[in-house]
Short mmCIF file of C-alpha atoms and ligand atoms in Angstrom, two decimals:
data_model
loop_
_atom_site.label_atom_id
_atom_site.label_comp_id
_atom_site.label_asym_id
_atom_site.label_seq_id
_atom_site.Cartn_x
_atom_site.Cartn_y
_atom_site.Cartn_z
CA UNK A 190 48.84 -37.43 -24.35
CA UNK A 191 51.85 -35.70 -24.85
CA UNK A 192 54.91 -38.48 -23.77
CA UNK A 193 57.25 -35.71 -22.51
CA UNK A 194 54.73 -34.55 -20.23
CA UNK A 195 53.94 -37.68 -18.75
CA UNK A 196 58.07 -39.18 -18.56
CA UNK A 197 58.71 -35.57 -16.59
CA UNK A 198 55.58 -35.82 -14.34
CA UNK A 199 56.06 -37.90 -11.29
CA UNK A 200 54.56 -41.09 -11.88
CA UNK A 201 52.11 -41.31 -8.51
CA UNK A 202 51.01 -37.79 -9.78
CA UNK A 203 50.05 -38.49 -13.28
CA UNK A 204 46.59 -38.88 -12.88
CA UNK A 205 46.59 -35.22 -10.70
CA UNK A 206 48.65 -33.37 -13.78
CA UNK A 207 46.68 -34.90 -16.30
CA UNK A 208 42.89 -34.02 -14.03
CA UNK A 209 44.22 -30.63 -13.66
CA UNK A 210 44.92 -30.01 -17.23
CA UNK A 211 41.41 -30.99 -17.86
CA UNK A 212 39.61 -29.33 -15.73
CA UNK A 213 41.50 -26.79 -17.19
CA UNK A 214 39.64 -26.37 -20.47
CA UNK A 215 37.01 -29.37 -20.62
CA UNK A 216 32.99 -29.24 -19.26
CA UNK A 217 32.05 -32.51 -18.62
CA UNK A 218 28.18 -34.32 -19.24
CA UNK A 219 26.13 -34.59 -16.71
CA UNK A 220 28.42 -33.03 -13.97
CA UNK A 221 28.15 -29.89 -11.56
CA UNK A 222 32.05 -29.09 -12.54
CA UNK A 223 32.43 -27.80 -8.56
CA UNK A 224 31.92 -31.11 -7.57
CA UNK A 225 35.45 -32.10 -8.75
CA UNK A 226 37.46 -28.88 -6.51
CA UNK A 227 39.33 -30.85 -4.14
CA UNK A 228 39.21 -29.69 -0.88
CA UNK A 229 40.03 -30.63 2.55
CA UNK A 230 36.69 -31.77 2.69
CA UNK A 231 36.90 -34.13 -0.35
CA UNK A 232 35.54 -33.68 -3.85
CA UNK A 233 35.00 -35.76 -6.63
CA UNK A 234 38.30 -37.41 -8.58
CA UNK A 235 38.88 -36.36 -11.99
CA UNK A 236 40.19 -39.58 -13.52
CA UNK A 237 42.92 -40.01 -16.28
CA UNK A 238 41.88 -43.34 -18.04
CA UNK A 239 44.74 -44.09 -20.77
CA UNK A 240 44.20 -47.70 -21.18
CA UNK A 241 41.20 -50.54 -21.00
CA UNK A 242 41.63 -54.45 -21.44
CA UNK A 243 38.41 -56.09 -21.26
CA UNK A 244 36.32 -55.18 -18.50
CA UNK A 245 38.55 -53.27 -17.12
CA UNK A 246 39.68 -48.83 -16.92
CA UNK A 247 43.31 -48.50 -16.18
CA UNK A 248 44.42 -44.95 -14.78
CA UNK A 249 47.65 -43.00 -15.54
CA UNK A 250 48.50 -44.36 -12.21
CA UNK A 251 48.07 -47.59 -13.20
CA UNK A 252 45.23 -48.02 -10.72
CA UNK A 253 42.63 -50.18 -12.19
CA UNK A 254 38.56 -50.03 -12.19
CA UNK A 255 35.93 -52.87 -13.41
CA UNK A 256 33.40 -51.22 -15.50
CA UNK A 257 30.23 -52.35 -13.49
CA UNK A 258 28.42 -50.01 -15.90
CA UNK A 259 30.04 -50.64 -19.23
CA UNK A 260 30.43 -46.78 -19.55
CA UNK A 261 27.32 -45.55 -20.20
CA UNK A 262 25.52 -49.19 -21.25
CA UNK A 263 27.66 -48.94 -24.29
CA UNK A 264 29.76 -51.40 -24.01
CA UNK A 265 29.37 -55.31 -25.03
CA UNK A 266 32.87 -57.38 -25.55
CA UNK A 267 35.15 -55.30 -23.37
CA UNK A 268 37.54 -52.14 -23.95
CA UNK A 269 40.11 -52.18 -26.71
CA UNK A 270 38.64 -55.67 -28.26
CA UNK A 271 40.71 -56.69 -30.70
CA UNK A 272 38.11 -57.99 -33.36
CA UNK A 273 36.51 -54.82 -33.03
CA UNK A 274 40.02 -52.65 -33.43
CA UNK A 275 41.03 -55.11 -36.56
CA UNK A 276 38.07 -54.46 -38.35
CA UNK A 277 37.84 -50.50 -37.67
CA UNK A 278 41.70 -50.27 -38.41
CA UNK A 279 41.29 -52.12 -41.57
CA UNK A 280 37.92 -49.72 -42.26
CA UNK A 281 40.41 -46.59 -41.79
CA UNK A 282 42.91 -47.53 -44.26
CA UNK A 283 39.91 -48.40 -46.83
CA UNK A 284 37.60 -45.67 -46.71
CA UNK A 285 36.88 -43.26 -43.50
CA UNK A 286 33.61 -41.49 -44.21
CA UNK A 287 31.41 -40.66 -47.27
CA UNK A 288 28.27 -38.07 -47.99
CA UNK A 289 24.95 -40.64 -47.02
CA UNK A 290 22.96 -38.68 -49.69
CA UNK A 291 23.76 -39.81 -53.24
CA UNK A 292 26.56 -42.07 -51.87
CA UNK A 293 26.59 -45.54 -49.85
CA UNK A 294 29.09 -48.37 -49.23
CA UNK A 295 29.55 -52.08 -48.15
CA UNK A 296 29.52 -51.59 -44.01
CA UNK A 297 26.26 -49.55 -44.58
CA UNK A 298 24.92 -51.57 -46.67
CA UNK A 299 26.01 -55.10 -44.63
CA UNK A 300 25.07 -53.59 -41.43
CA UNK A 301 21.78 -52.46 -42.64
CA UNK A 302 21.20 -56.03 -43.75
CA UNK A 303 22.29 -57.48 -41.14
CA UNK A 304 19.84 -54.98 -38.74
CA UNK A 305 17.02 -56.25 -40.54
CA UNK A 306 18.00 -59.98 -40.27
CA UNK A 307 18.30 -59.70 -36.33
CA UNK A 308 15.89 -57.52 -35.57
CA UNK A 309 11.61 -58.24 -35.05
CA UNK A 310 9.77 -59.23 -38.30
CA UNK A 311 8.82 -56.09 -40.67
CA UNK A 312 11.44 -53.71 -39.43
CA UNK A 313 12.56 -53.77 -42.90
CA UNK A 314 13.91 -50.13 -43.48
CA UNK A 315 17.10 -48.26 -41.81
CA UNK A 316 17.38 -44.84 -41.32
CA UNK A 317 20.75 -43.96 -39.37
CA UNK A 318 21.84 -41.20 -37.44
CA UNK A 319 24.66 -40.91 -34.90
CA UNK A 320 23.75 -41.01 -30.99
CA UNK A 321 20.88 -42.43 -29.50
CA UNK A 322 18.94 -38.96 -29.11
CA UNK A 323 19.56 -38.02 -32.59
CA UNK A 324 17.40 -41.46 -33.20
CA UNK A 325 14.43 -40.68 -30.64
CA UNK A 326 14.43 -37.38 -32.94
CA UNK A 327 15.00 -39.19 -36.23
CA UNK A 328 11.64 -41.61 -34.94
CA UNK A 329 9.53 -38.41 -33.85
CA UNK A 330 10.03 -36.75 -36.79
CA UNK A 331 9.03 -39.91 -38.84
CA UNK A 332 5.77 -40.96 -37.57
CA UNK A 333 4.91 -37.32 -37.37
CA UNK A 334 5.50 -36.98 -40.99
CA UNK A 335 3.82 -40.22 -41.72
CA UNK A 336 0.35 -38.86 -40.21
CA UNK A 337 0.92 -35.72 -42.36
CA UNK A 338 1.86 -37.22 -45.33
CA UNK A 339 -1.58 -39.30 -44.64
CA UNK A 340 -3.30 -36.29 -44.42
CA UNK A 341 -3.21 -36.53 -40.71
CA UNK A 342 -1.57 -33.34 -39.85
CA UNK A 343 -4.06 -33.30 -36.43
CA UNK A 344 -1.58 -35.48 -35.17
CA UNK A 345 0.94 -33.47 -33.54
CA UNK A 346 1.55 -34.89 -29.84
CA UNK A 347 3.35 -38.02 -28.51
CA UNK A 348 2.59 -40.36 -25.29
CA UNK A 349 5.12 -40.98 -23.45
CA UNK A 350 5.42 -42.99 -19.48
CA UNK A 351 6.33 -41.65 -16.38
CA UNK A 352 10.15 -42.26 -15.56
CA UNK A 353 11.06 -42.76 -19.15
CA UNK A 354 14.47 -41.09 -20.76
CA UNK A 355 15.00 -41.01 -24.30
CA UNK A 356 18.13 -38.86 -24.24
CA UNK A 357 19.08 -34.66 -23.91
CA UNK A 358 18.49 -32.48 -27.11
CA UNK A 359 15.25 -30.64 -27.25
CA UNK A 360 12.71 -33.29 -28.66
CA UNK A 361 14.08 -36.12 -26.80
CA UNK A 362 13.87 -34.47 -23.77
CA UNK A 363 10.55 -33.25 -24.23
CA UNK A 364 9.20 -36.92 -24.19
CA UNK A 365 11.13 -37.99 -21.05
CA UNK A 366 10.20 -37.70 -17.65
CA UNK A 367 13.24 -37.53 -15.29
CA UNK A 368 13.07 -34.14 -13.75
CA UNK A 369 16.97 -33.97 -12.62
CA UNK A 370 17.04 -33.64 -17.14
CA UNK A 371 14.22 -32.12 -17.84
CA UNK A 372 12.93 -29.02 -15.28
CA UNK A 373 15.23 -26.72 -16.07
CA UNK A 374 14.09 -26.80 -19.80
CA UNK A 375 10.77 -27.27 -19.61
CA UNK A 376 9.98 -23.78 -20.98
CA UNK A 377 11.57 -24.85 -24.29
CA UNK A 378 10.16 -28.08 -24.70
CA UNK A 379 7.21 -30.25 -26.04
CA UNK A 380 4.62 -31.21 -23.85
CA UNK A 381 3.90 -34.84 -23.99
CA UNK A 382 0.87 -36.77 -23.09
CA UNK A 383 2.32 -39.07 -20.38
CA UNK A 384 1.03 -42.34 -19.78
CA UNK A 385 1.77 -44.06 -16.08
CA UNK A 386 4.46 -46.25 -15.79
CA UNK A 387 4.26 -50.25 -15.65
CA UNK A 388 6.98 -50.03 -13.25
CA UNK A 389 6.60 -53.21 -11.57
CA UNK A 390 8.33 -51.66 -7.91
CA UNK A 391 5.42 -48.67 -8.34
CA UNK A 392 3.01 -51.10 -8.20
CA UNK A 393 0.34 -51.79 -5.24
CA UNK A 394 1.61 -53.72 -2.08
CA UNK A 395 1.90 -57.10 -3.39
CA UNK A 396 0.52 -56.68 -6.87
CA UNK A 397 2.59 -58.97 -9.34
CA UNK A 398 4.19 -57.52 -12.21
CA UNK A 399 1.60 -58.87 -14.67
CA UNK A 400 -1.17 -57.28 -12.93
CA UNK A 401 0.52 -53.95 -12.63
CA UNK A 402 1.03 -54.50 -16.71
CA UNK A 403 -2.98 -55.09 -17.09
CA UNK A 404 -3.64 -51.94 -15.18
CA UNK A 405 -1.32 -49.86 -16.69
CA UNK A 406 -2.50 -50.90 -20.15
CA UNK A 407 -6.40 -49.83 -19.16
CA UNK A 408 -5.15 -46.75 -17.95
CA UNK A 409 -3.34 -46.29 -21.48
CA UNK A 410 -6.41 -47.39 -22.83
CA UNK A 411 -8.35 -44.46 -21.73
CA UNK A 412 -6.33 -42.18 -22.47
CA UNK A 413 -5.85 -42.62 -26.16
CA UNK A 414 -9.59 -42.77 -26.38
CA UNK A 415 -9.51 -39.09 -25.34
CA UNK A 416 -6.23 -38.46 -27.14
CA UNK A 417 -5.56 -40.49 -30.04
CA UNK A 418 -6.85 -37.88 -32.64
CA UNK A 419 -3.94 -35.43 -31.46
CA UNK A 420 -1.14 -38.22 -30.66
CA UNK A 421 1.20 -39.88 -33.46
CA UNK A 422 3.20 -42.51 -31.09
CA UNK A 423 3.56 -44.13 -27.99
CA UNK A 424 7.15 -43.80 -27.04
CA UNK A 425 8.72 -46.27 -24.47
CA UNK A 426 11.92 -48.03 -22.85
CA UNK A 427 10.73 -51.72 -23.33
CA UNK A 428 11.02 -53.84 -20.05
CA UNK A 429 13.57 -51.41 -18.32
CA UNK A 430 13.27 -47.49 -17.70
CA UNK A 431 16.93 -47.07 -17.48
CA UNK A 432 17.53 -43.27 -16.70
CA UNK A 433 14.95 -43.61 -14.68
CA UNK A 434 16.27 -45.66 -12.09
CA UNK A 435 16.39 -49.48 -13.55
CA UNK A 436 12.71 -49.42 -13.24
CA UNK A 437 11.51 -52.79 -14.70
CA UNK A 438 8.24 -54.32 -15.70
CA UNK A 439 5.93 -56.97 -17.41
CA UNK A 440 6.27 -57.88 -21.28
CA UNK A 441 2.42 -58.21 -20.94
CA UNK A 442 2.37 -54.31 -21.26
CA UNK A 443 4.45 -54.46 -24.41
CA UNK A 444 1.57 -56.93 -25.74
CA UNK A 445 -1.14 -54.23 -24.71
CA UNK A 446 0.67 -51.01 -25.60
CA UNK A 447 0.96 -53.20 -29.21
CA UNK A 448 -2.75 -53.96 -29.97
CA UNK A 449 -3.70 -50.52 -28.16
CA UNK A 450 -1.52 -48.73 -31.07
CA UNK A 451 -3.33 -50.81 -34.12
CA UNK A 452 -6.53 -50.44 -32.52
CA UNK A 453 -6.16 -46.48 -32.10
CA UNK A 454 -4.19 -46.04 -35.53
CA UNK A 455 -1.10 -44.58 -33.66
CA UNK A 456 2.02 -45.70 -33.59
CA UNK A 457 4.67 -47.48 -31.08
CA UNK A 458 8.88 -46.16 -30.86
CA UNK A 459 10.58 -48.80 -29.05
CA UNK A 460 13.18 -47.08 -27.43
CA UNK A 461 15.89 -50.05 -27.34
CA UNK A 462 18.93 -47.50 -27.02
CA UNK A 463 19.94 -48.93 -24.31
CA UNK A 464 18.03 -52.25 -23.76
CA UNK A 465 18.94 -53.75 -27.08
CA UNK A 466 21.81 -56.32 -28.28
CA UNK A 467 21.54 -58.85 -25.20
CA UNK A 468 21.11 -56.42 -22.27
CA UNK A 469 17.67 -57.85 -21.16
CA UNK A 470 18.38 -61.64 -21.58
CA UNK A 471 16.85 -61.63 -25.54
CA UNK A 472 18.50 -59.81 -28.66
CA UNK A 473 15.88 -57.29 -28.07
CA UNK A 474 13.63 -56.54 -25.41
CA UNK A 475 10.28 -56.25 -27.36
CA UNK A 476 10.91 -60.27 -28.21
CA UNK A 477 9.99 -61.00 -24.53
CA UNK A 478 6.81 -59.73 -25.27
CA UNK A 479 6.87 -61.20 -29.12
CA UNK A 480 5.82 -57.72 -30.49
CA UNK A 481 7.48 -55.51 -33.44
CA UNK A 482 6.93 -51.92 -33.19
CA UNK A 483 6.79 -49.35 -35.80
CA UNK A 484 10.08 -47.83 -34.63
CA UNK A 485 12.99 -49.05 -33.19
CA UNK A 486 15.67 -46.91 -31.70
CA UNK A 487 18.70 -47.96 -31.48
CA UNK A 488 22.15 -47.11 -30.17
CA UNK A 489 24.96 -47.60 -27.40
CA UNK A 490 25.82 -51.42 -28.27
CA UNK A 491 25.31 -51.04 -31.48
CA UNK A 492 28.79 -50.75 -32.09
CA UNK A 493 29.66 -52.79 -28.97
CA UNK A 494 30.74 -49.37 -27.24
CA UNK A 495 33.31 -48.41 -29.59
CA UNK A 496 31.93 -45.21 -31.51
CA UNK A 497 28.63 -43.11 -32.10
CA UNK A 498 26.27 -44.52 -33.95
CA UNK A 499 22.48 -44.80 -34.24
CA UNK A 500 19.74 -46.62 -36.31
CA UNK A 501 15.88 -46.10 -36.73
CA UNK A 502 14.28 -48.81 -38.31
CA UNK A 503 11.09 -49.22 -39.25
CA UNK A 504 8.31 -50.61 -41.75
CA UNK A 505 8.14 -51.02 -45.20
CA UNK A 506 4.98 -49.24 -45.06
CA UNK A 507 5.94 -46.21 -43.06
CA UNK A 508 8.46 -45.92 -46.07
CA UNK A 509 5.30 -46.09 -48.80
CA UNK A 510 4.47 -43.15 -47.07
CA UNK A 511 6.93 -41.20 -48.06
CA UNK A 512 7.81 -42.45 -51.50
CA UNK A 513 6.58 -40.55 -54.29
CA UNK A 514 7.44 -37.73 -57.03
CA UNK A 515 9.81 -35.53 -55.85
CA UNK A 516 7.23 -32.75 -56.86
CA UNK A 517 4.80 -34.17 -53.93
CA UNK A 518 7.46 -33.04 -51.23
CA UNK A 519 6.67 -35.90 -49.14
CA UNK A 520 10.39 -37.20 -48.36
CA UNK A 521 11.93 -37.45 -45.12
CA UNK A 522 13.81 -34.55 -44.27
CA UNK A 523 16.71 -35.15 -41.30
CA UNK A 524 20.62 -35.27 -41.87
CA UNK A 525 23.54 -35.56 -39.84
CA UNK A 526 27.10 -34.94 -41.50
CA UNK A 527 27.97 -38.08 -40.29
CA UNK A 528 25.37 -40.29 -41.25
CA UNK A 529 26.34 -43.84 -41.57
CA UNK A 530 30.04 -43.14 -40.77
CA UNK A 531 31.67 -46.31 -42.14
CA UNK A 532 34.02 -46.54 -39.58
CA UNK A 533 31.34 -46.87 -37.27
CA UNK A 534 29.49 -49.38 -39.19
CA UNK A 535 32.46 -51.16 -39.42
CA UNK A 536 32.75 -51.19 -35.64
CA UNK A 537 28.79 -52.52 -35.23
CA UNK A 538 29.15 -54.92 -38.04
CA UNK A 539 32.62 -56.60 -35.79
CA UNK A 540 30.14 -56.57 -32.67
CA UNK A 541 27.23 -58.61 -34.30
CA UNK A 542 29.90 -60.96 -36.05
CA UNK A 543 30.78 -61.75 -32.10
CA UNK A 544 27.11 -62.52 -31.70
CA UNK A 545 26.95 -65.21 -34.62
CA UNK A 546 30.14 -66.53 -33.99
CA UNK A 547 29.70 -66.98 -29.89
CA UNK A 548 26.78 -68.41 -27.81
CA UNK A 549 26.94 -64.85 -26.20
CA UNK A 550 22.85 -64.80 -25.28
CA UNK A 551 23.36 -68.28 -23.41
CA UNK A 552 26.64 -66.99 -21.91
CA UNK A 553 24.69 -63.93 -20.41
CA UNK A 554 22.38 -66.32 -18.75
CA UNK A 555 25.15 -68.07 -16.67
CA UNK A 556 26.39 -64.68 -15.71
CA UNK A 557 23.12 -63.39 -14.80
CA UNK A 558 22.28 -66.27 -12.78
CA UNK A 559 25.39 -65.82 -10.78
CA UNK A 560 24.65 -61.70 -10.47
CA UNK A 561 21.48 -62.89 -9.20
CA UNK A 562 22.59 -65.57 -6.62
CA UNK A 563 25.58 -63.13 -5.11
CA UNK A 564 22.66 -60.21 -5.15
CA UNK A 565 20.44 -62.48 -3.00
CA UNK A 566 21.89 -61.64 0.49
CA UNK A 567 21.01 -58.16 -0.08
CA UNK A 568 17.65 -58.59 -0.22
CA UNK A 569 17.61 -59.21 3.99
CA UNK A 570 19.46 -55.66 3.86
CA UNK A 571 17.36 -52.83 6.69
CA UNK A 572 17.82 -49.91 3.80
CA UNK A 573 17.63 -51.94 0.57
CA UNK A 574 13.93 -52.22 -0.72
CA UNK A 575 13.83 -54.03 -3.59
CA UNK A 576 16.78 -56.47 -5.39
CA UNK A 577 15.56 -55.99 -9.14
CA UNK A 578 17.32 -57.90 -12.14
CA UNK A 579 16.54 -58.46 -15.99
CA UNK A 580 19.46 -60.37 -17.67
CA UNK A 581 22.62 -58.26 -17.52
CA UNK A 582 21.01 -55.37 -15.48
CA UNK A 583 20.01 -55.64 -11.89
CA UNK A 584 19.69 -52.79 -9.55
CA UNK A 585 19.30 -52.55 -5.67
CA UNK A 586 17.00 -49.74 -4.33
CA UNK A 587 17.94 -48.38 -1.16
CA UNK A 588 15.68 -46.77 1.00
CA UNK A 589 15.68 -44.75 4.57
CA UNK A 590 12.67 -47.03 5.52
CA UNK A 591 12.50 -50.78 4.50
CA UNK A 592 8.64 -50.89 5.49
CA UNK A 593 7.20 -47.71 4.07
CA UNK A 594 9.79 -47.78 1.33
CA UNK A 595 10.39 -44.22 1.97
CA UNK A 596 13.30 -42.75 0.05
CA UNK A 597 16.63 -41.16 1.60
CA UNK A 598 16.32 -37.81 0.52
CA UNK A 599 18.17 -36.91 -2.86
CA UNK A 600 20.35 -33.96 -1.45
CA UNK A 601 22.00 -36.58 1.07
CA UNK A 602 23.54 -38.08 -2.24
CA UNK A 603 24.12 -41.39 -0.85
CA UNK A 604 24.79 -43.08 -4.52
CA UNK A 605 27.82 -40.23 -4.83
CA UNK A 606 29.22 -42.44 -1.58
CA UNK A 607 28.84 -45.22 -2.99
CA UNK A 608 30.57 -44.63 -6.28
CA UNK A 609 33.82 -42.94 -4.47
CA UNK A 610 33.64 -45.89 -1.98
CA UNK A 611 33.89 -48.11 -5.70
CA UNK A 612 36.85 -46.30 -6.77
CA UNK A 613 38.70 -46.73 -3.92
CA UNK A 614 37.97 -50.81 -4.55
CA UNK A 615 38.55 -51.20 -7.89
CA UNK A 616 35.11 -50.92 -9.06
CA UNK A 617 33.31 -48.19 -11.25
CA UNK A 618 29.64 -48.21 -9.83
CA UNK A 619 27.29 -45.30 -10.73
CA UNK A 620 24.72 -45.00 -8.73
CA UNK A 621 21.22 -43.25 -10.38
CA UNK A 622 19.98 -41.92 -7.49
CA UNK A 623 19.52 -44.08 -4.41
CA UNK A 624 19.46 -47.14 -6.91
CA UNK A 625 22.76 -49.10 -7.15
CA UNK A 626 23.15 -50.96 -10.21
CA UNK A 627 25.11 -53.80 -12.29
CA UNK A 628 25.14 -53.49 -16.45
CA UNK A 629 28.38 -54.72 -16.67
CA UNK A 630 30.28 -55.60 -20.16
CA UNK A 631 29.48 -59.61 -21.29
CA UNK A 632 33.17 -60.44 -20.89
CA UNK A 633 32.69 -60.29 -17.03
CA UNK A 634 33.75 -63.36 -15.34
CA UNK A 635 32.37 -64.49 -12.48
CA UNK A 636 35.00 -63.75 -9.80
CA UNK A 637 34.44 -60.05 -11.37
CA UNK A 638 30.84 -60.32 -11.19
CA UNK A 639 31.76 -60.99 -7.13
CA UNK A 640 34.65 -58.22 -6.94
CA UNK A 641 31.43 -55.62 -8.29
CA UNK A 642 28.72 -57.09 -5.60
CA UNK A 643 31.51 -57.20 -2.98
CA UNK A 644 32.44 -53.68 -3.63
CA UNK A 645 28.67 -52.58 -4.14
CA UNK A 646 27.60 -54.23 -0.52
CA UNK A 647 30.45 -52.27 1.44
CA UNK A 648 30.11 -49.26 -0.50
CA UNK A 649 25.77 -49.60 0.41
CA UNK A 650 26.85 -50.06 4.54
CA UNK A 651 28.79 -47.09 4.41
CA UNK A 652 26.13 -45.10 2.33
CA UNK A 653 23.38 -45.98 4.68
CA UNK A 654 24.61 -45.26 7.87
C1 PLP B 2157 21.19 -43.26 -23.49
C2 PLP B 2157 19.80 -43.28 -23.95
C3 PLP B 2157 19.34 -42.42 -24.96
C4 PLP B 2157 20.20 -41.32 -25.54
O1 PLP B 2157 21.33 -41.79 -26.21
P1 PLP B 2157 22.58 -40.79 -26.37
O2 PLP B 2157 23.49 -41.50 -27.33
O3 PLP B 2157 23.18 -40.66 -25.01
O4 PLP B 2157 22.07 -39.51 -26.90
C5 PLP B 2157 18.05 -42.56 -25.39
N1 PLP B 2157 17.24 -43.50 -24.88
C6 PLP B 2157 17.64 -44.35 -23.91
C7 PLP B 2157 16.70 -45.38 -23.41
C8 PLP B 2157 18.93 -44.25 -23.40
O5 PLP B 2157 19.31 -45.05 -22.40
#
């Protein structure tokens, strides 16, 4: 920001100057850009952040927010934390970025080490990329290429679940199943084979999550008996469908969806984008179910929320595959210019320092625990159907109709009121949908853990009415 600018612009209008001189030039993600016109009628706030301090977004304004949604699921030890800064800084004056092909260095190397270490048993090889959907297409790509280089070039097609998300460019998209992403594109995409969810709150009238799991995993049964041929992986969000709506379910499908993919010779992507480093309660979700997959995605707090970064890993035999004379042409053909940044490795290999050096995992618990006792009253809510939580994510589904679960309708964008209703208390709360929900950074406190539900449960009356 330029400093003139901002000493001549009236302090209580900084943050208008500074949203008009965005909106400007700039097209935001995931935004209809009318929605921020303000009229008499209201409109959405463009909002000049210039500063964070742990879990908290400080405006030009100095008006402050608490990231209830660690912006975007990204971030782990709060904004601007100062291990994290030391060790990038120190990266920037060393070395800021090298070619990945004929070239490596120490944070690569360390990181990919380190990867291995932490992650399930035979994810042994690291392929990285830099966002989460350049991973889904990195792991696509690379158990495609594994059939073919297996002489399996049949296998062209890829199972995905209902309500799954595995990020925006074209092959991503293709295998996920929210239509606000993925109607409009449709014509240009893949067609996956899609596989019901074991969305626990989809389930039957009071059919535990476990059973819902079983059934789900005969249903995927039958359809790789009439697919498997044709279908190189099973792609899914393990224990939470994000995106989706904080949909959650049993590890017992993880378990199935596991000895389904030996028995059928296809394999499983465990999308842990945005469910790995801590989120669900474990360092990664597929522990809970005690299962390593072929593929593991992974992204967002990889570098505890700091920059873009991304990492595939996968099996020592997936890599056999592809290792032989040049003159075979079987290698592995995807590159990003920015392939293993080493500032960004840097950045990831601070954040999993603060994981050996802190009890963070048993620190979640407490705060989960508390999420989950302050969450409790809203269970007796008329409009709220279901009060769902695993580790540091819990979401609250509101509903028009407490009995029949019937949804409010989509275009009376009741989450929109309660994330304007947040800002105006302090609290940034993004609604997906009619589903309110809680991700918040692991430097929350408790008395911010109650400032987000308090917020949330005023911000719900006022949506519901
Ligand atoms: C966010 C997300 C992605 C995509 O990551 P980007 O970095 O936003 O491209 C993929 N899968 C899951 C489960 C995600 O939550």
């Amino acid at each position: 920001m330029d400093a003139d600018h901002n000493a001549m612009t009236n302090p209580a209008d900084r943050n208008t100057a500074l949203a008009a001189r965005d909106l400007k030039h700039i097209w935001h993600p995931c935004t209809q850009m009318h929605d921020h016109a303000m009229t008499s009628k209201g409109g959405v706030p463009m909002l000049p952040i210039v500063r964070g301090e742990g879990a908290w977004l400080i405006d030009a304004e100095g008006r402050r927010y608490l990231d209830g949604i660690s912006s975007w699921w990204t971030n782990l030890f709060g904004h601007a934390n100062p291990r994290i800064a030391a060790a990038l800084a120190e990266q920037a004056r060393t070395l800021e970025h090298v070619i990945f092909a004929g070239f490596t260095h120490p944070p690569a190397i360390e990181l990919a080490e380190e990867l291995v270490r932490i992650t399930p048993p035979g994810l042994d090889k690291v392929f990285f990329a830099d966002n989460g959907s350049a991973a889904i297409e990195v792991a696509l790509k690379m158990s495609f290429h594994y059939w073919l280089n297996q002489g399996h070039g049949e296998k062209t097609r890829f199972i995905a679940l209902t309500g799954s998300y595995h990020g925006e460019t074209l092959g991503a998209l293709s295998v996920s199943d929210v239509a606000l992403y993925r109607k409009t594109y449709a014509p240009l995409l893949l067609t996956p084979i899609l596989a019901p969810s074991p969305d626990a709150y989809e389930g039957k009238p009071g059919e535990p999550p476990a059973q819902v799991a079983a059934r789900r995993v005969a249903e995927l049964r039958a359809l790789l008996e009439c697919h498997a041929h044709e279908t190189c992986a099973v792609i899914v969000e393990p224990l939470v469908q994000c995106a989706g709506g904080m949909r959650m379910y049993h590890p017992d499908y993880l378990a199935g969806l596991r000895k389904l993919c030996d028995e059928f010779a296809v394999h499983f992507i465990a999308d842990e984008i945005a469910v790995g480093f801590g989120r669900t309660g474990t360092m990664f979700a597929c522990e809970q179910a005690r299962v390593s997959p072929d593929f593991m995605c992974l992204s967002k707090g990889l570098t505890g929320g700091t920059l873009p970064l991304s990492a595939v890993l996968t099996t020592q035999h997936v890599y056999e595959a592809f290792y032989a004379e040049y003159s075979a042409g079987k290698a592995f053909l995807h590159s990003h210019s920015y392939t293993g940044n080493p500032l960004a490795c840097s950045a990831a290999l601070a954040t999993l320092a603060i994981f050996r050096d802190e009890p963070v995992l048993e620190r979640n618990r407490a705060l989960a625990a508390h999420l989950s006792r302050r969450l409790e009253p809203l269970r007796d809510h008329p409009h709220v159907a279901e009060v769902r939580q695993t580790g540091m994510i819990a979401a609250v589904e509101l509903v028009a109709d407490k009995a029949t679960r019937c949804p409010f309708p989509a275009e009376d964008r009741r989450g929109l009121r309660v994330y304007l209703h947040g800002l105006r208390h302090e609290a940034l709360l993004r609604p997906l949908g009619n589903v309110i929900y809680f991700m918040p950074p692991y430097v929350v406190n408790e008395a911010e853990i109650d400032h987000l539900v308090a917020a949330a449960t005023s911000g719900i009356e006022q949506a519901v009415v």
